[in-house]
């Protein structure tokens, strides 16, 4: 029973086992491009920092976006909203120079990222708040009044 062949509606048969052990060019390319890339390709070459992970949660009154980005200052962040698209980005430059009697050592590095999110129309973009505390950037996206979840109420049957 393992040698069953699907017969198309046209009634013609094709040998589906032909060169089964040899991948086609299409399968080979799909395999290459669908693999996870090594971290060297997905990280920032200068610092090894990858794109920060984001948690998004919904409450009855708002959406909360939390991003773990330790080691930065509030002034490093740029948060913009344009046409219902929230953009969170940062650019930082670190320079360190150490001079000793016989040598000078100078190191520098750059780090940046940008994350964008399309906001639902239920967000009241006039009341968006953000704060940065202990390496966590937290953005509160309050819902419009009509979009807020109303408490459960009982309806009396007359």
GROMACS .gro file of C-alpha atoms in nm, residues 58-64 120-125 127 129 140-152:
model
   28
   58UNK     CA    1  -0.344   4.407   2.553
   59UNK     CA    2  -0.546   4.518   2.852
   60UNK     CA    3  -0.905   4.639   2.862
   61UNK     CA    4  -0.787   5.002   2.830
   62UNK     CA    5  -0.460   4.991   2.633
   63UNK     CA    6  -0.191   4.806   2.443
   64UNK     CA    7   0.148   4.789   2.618
  120UNK     CA    8  -0.489   4.953   1.513
  121UNK     CA    9  -0.734   5.235   1.459
  122UNK     CA   10  -0.861   5.181   1.814
  123UNK     CA   11  -0.545   5.348   1.959
  124UNK     CA   12  -0.582   5.704   2.085
  125UNK     CA   13  -0.252   5.837   1.951
  127UNK     CA   14  -0.239   6.001   2.471
  129UNK     CA   15   0.305   5.754   2.697
  140UNK     CA   16   0.143   5.263   2.664
  141UNK     CA   17  -0.097   5.294   2.372
  142UNK     CA   18  -0.437   5.382   2.523
  143UNK     CA   19  -0.751   5.275   2.342
  144UNK     CA   20  -1.018   5.518   2.229
  145UNK     CA   21  -1.321   5.525   2.458
  146UNK     CA   22  -1.543   5.341   2.210
  147UNK     CA   23  -1.285   5.062   2.176
  148UNK     CA   24  -1.238   4.997   2.548
  149UNK     CA   25  -1.365   4.669   2.678
  150UNK     CA   26  -1.682   4.716   2.881
  151UNK     CA   27  -1.744   4.511   3.196
  152UNK     CA   28  -1.982   4.219   3.180
   0.00000   0.00000   0.00000
